[in-house]
Coordinates of C-alpha atoms in Angstrom, one line a residue:
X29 CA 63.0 282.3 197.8
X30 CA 62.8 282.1 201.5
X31 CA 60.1 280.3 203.2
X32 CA 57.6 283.5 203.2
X33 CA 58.2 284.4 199.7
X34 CA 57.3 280.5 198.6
X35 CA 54.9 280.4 200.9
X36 CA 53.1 283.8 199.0
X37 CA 54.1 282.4 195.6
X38 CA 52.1 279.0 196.6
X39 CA 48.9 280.9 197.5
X40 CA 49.1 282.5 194.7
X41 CA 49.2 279.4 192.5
X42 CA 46.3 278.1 194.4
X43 CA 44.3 280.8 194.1
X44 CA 44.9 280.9 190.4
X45 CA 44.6 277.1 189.5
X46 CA 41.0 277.6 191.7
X47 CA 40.0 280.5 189.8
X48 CA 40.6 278.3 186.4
X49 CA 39.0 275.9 187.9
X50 CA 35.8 278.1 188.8
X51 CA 35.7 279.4 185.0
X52 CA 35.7 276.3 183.9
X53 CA 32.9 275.5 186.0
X54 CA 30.8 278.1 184.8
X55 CA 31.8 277.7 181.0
X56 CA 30.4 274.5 181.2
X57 CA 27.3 275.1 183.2
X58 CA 26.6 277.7 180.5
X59 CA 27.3 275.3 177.4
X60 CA 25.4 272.8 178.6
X61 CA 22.2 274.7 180.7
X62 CA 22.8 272.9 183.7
X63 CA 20.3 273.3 186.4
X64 CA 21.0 274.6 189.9
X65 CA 20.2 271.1 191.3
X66 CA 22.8 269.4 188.8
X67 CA 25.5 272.4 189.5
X68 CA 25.0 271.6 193.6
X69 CA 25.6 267.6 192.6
X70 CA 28.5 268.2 190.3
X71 CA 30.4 271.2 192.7
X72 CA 33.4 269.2 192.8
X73 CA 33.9 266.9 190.0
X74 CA 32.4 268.7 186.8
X75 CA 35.8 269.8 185.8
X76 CA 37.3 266.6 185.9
X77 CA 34.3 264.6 184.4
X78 CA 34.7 267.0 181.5
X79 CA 38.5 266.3 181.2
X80 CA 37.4 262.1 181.7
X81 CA 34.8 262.6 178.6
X82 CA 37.7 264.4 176.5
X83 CA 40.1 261.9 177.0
X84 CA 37.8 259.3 175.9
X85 CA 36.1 260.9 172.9
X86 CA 35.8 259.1 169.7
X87 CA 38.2 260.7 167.2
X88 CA 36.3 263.2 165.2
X89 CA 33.6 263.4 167.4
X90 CA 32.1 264.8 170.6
X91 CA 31.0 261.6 171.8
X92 CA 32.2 258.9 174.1
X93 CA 31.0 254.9 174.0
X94 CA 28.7 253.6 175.9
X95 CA 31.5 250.9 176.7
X96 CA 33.9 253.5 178.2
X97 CA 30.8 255.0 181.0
X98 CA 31.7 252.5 183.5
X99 CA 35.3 252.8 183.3
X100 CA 34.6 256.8 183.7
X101 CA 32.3 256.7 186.7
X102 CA 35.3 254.2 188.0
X103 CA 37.4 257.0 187.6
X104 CA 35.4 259.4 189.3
X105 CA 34.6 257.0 192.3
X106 CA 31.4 256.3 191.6
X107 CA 31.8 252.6 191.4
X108 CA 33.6 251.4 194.1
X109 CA 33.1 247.8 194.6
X110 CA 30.8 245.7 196.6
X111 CA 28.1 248.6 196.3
X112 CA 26.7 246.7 193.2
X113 CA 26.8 249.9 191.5
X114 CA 28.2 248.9 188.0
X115 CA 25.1 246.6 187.5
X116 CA 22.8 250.1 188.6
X117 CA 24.8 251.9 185.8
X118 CA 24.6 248.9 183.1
X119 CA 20.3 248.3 184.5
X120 CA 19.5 252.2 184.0
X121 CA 21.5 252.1 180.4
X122 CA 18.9 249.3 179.7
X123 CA 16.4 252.0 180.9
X124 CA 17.6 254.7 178.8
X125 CA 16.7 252.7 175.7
X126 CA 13.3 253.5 176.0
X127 CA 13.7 256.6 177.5
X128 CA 15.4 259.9 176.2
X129 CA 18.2 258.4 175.2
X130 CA 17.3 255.6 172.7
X131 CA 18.8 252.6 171.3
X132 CA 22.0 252.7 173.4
X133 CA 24.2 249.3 173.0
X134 CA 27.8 248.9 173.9
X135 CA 28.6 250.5 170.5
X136 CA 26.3 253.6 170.8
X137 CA 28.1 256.7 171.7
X138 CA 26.1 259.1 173.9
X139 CA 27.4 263.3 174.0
X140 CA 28.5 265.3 177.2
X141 CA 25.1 265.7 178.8
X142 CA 23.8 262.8 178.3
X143 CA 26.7 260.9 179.9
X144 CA 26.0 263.4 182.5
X145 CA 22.4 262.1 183.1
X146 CA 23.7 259.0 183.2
X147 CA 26.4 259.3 185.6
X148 CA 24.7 261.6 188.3
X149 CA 21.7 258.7 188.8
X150 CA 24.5 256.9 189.9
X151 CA 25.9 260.2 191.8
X152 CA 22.8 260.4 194.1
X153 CA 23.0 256.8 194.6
X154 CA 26.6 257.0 195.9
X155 CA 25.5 260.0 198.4
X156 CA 22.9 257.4 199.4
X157 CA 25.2 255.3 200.3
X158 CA 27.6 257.2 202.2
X159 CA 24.4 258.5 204.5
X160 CA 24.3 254.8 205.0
X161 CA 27.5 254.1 205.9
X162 CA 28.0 257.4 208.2
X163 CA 24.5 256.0 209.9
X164 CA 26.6 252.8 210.6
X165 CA 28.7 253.8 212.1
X166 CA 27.7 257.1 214.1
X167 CA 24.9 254.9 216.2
X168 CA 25.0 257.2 219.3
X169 CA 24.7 260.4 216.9
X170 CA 27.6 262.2 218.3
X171 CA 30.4 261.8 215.0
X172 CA 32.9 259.4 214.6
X173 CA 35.9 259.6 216.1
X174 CA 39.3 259.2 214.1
X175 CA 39.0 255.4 214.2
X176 CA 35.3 255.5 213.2
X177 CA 35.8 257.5 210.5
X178 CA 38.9 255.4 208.7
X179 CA 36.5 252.6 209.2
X180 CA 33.4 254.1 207.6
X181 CA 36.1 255.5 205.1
X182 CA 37.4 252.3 204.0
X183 CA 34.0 251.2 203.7
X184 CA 33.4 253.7 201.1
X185 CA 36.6 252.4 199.6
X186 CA 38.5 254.9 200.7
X187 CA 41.8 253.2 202.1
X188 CA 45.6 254.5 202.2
X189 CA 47.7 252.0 199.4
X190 CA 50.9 253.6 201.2
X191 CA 52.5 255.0 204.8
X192 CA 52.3 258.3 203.1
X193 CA 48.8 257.8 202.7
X194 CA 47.3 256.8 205.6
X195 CA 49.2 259.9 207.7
X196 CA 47.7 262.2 204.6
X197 CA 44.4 260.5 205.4
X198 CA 45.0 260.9 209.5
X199 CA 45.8 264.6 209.0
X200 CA 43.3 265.1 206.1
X201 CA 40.1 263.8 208.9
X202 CA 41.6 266.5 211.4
X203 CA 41.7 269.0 209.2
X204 CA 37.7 268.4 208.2
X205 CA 36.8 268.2 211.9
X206 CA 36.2 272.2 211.5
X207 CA 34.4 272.6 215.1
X208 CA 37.7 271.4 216.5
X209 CA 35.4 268.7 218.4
X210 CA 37.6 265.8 218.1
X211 CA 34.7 263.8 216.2
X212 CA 33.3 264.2 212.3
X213 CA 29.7 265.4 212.0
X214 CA 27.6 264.2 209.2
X215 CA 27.8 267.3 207.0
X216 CA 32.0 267.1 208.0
X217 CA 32.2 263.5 206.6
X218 CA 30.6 264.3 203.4
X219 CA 32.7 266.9 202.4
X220 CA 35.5 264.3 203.6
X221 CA 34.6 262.0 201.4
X222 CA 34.1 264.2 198.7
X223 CA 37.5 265.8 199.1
X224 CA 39.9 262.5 199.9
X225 CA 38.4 260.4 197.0
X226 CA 39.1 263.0 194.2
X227 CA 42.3 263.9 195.8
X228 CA 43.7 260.5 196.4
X229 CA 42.5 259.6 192.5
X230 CA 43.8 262.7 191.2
X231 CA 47.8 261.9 193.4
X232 CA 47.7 258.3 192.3
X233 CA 46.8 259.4 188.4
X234 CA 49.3 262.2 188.4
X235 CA 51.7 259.7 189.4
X236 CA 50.8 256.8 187.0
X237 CA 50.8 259.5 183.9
X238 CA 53.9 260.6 184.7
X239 CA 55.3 257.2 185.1
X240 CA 53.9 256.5 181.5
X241 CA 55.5 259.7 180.0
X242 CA 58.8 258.5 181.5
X243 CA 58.8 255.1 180.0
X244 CA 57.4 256.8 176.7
X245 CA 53.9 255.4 176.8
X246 CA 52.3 258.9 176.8
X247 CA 50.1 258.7 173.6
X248 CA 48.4 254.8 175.1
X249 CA 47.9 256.2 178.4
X250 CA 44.0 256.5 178.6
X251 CA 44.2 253.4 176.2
X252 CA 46.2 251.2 178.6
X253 CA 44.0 252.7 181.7
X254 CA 40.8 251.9 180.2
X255 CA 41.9 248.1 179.4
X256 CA 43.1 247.8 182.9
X257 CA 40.1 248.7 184.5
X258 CA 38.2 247.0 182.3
X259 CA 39.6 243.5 183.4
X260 CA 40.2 244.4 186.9
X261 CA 36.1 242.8 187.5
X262 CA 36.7 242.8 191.2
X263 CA 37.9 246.1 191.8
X264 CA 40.7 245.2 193.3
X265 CA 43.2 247.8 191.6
X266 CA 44.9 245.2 190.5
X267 CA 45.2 241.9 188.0
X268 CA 46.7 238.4 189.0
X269 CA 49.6 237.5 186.6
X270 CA 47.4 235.3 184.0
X271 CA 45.4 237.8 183.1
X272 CA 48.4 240.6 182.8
X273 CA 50.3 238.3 180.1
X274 CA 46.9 237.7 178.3
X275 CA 46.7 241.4 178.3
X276 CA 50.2 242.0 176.4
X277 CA 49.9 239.7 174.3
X278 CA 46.5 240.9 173.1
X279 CA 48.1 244.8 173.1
X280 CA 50.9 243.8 170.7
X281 CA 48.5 241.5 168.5
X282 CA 49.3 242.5 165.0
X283 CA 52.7 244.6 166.0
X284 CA 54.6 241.5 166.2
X285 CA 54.5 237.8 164.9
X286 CA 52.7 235.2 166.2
X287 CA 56.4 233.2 166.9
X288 CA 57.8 236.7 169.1
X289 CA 54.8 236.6 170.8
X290 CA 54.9 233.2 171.6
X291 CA 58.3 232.8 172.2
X292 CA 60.5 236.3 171.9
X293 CA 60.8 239.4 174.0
X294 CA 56.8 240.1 174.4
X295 CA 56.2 236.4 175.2
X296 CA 54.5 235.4 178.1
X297 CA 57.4 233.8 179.3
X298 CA 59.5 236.5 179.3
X299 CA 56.5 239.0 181.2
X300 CA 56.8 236.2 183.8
X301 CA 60.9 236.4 184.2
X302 CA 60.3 240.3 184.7
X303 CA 57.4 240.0 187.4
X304 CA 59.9 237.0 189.4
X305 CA 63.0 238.9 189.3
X306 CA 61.1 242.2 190.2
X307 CA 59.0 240.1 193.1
X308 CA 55.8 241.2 191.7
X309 CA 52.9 239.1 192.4
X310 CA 50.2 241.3 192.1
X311 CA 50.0 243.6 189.1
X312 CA 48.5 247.4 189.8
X313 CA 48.4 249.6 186.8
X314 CA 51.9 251.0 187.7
X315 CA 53.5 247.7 187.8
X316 CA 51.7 247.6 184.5
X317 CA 53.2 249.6 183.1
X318 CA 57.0 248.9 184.0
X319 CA 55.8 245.7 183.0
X320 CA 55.6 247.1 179.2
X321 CA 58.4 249.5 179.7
X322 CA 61.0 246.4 180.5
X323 CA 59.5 244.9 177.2
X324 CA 59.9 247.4 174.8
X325 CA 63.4 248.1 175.8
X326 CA 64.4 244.3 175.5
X327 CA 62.7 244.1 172.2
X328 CA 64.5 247.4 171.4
X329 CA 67.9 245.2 172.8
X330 CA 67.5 242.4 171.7
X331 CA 67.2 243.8 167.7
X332 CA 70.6 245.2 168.4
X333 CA 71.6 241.9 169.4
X334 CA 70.6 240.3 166.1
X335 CA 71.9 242.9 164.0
X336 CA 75.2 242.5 165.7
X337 CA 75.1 238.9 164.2
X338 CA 74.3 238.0 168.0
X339 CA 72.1 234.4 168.5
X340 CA 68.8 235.0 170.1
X341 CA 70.1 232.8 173.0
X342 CA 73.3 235.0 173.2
X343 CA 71.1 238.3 173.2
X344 CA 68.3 237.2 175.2
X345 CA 71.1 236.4 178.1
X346 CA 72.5 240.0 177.1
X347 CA 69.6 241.9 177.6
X348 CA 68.4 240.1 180.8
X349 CA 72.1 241.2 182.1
X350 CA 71.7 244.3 181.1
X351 CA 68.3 244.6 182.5
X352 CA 69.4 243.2 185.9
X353 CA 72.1 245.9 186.2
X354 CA 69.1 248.3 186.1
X355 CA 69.7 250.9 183.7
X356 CA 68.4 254.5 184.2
X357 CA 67.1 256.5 181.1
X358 CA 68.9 254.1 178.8
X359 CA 72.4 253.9 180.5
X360 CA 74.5 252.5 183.5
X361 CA 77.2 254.0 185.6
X362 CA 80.8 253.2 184.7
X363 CA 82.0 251.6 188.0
X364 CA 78.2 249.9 188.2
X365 CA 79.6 247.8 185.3
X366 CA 83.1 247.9 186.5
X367 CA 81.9 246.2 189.7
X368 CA 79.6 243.6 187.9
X369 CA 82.4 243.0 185.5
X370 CA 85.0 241.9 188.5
X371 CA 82.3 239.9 190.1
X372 CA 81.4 238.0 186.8
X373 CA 85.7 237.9 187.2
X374 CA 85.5 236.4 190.6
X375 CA 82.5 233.8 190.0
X376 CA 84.1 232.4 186.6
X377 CA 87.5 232.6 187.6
X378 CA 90.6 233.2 184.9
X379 CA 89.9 232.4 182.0
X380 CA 89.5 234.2 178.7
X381 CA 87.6 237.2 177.6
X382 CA 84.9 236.0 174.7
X383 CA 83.5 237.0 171.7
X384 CA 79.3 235.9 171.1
X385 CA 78.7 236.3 167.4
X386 CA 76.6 234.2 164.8
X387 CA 79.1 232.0 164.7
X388 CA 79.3 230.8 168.1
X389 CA 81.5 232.5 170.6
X390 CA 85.3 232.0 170.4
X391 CA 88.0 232.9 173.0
X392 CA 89.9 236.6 172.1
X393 CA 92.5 236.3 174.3
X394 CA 93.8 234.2 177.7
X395 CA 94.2 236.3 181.0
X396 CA 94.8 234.8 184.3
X397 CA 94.2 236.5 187.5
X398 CA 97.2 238.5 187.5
X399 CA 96.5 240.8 184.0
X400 CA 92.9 240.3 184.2
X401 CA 92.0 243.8 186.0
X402 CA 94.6 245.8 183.5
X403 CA 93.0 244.0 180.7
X404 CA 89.5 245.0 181.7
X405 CA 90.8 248.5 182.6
X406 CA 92.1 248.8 179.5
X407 CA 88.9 247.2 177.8
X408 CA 87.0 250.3 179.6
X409 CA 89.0 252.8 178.3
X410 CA 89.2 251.8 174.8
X411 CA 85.0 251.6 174.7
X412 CA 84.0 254.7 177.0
X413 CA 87.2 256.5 177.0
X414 CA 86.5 259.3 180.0
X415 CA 82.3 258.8 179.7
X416 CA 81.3 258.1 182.7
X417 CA 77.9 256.7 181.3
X418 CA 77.2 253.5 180.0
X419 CA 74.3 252.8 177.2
X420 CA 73.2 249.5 175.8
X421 CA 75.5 249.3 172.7
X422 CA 78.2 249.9 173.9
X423 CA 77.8 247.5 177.2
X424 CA 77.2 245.0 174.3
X425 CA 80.6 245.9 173.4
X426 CA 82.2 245.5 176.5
X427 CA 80.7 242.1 177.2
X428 CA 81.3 240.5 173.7
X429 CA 84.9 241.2 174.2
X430 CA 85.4 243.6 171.1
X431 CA 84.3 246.8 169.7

């Protein structure tokens, strides 16, 4: 492709992800007899509610818990924080028991349309809102400049988590100024709203789902999202470390004893090695999940270990080695462990290479300086022969000195 053919091909896609887009639009306008009033409120987020209310349906069923609403409107947008807005949604659910919808409790499941009445109270009440804010901040009723607007923006909890954010959002506020003015009109800074929330969401999802399909947490992904947000009360986006190793703990009750929780690789201890030697203090739901990615694969390890006749000690030092090397998709370069190898070489000095069973470790042979690098050359060879990739087992070779 040159630039003009990718640059049709691109269209193209557009055009066809809109039209998909549109037809599902209509298709569920038509299921569900949606009034012109609700299709106007609903223009640019039906389509993704409905995907929201999918994910979270109860198995065999076409329902959603009443539990999971607020963490969908959250989703959406629709309750960004300070506005006071989850209380609204958890006051009119209190309302709906005596009104159409009765009974509802945090066990009660309510279907597609009536989550919809639910959510679009709160809808109107966020367009509300934003009048209010653009109000604010547009006193001499002339727009808002570009340093207006990313203040009334971030009031409406809109706010750039990244460089390549905030120049998205800069160019993003230039783009919606369509008389060219230089300033954002009311009717501009709706749509602008509109637009940047569900296409910030959608960038940052995308990116956190395919984080989880790479560190193979694909099937718990709406599971782990929805336990997140539930404990992230303040709306922050994030949980302080306390609450994260509460969190895993609670997620792999029942998986694991009550002695490797408390004291093995999915102890809290070991959750707070990975967030110090990865220098994260605050936990988003990306850091989340690495969090439970660097678990599994030292539990995964560290059974290796054991059933290599290794001592927990032994293989909990082996897999924080391994881990600190920082393996991609399971392996290590050759000359990454080559290099770490002649540094461990330089900070012990000569010695001998050792063997870490369950009976203690024992020395294999004595090297000095001289034969050291043939010996670990030839150590190299014998366990990866030409590979020039490196996975667990067979680093746990390499460092135990034997194959």
């Amino acid at each position: 492709f040159d630039f003009e053919q990718f640059r049709r091909v691109f269209r193209r896609l557009q055009e066809r992800t809109e039209c998909n887009r549109m037809e599902r639009f209509d298709e569920i306008v038509d299921t569900h007899e949606l009034d012109e009033s609700m299709q106007e409120l609903w223009e640019h987020g039906l389509v993704e509610l409905r995907d929201l209310f999918d994910a979270y349906t109860e198995a065999g069923t076409s329902t959603v818990k009443v539990s999971h609403l607020a963490t969908i409107a959250r989703e959406l947008g629709h309750l960004p924080k300070r506005s006071g807005n989850e209380r609204m949604l958890n006051d009119y659910i209190k309302e709906l028991r005596q009104d159409a919808i009765a009974g509802l409790d945090e066990d009660s499941a309510v279907d597609f349309r009536s989550m919809l009445q639910i959510l679009s109270r709160l809808r109107r009440l966020e367009e509300s809102r934003i009048q209010e804010i653009y109000d604010k901040y547009d006193q001499d009723c002339v727009g808002l400049t570009l340093e207006l607007c990313l203040k009334a923006l971030e009031e409406c909890d809109i706010v750039a988590q990244v460089k390549d954010e905030a120049k998205e959002l800069e160019a993003l506020i230039e783009e919606f100024d369509e008389d060219g003015s230089g300033e954002v009109d009311q009717q501009e800074f709706f749509h602008l709203t509109s637009f940047v929330r569900r296409h910030l969401h959608k960038k940052r999802l995308e990116a956190a789902r395919k984080m989880a399909n790479d560190y193979g947490l694909k099937e718990d992904f709406h599971m782990l999202r929805a336990l997140f947000l539930e404990r992230d009360d303040a709306q922050n986006a994030w949980l302080p470390p306390d609450q994260v190793r509460g969190l895993v703990m609670e997620l792999r009750h029942g998986q694991f004893s009550e002695d490797e929780l408390r004291h093995g690789a999915w102890s809290p201890q070991e959750v707070k090695v990975i967030m110090e030697e990865n220098h994260i203090e605050k936990v988003d739901f990306s850091a989340l999940l690495f969090i439970l990615k660097e678990l599994d694969e030292f539990k995964a390890n560290a059974e290796l270990c054991q059933n290599s006749g290794i001592q927990q000690d032994s293989a909990a030092a082996f897999c924080r080695i391994w881990r600190a090397l920082n393996p991609q998709h399971g392996t290590i370069s050759r000359d990454r462990l080559e290099k770490f190898l002649v540094q461990r070489r330089q900070e012990s000095g000569a010695g001998g290479v050792e063997c870490v069973g369950s009976h203690g470790s024992k020395k294999l042979y004595q090297t000095t300086k001289t034969d050291m690098g043939a010996a670990r050359k030839d150590m190299l060879e014998m366990v990866l022969g030409n590979d020039t990739k490196v996975e667990f087992k067979r680093f746990l070779g390499i460092m135990r000195g034997a194959w």
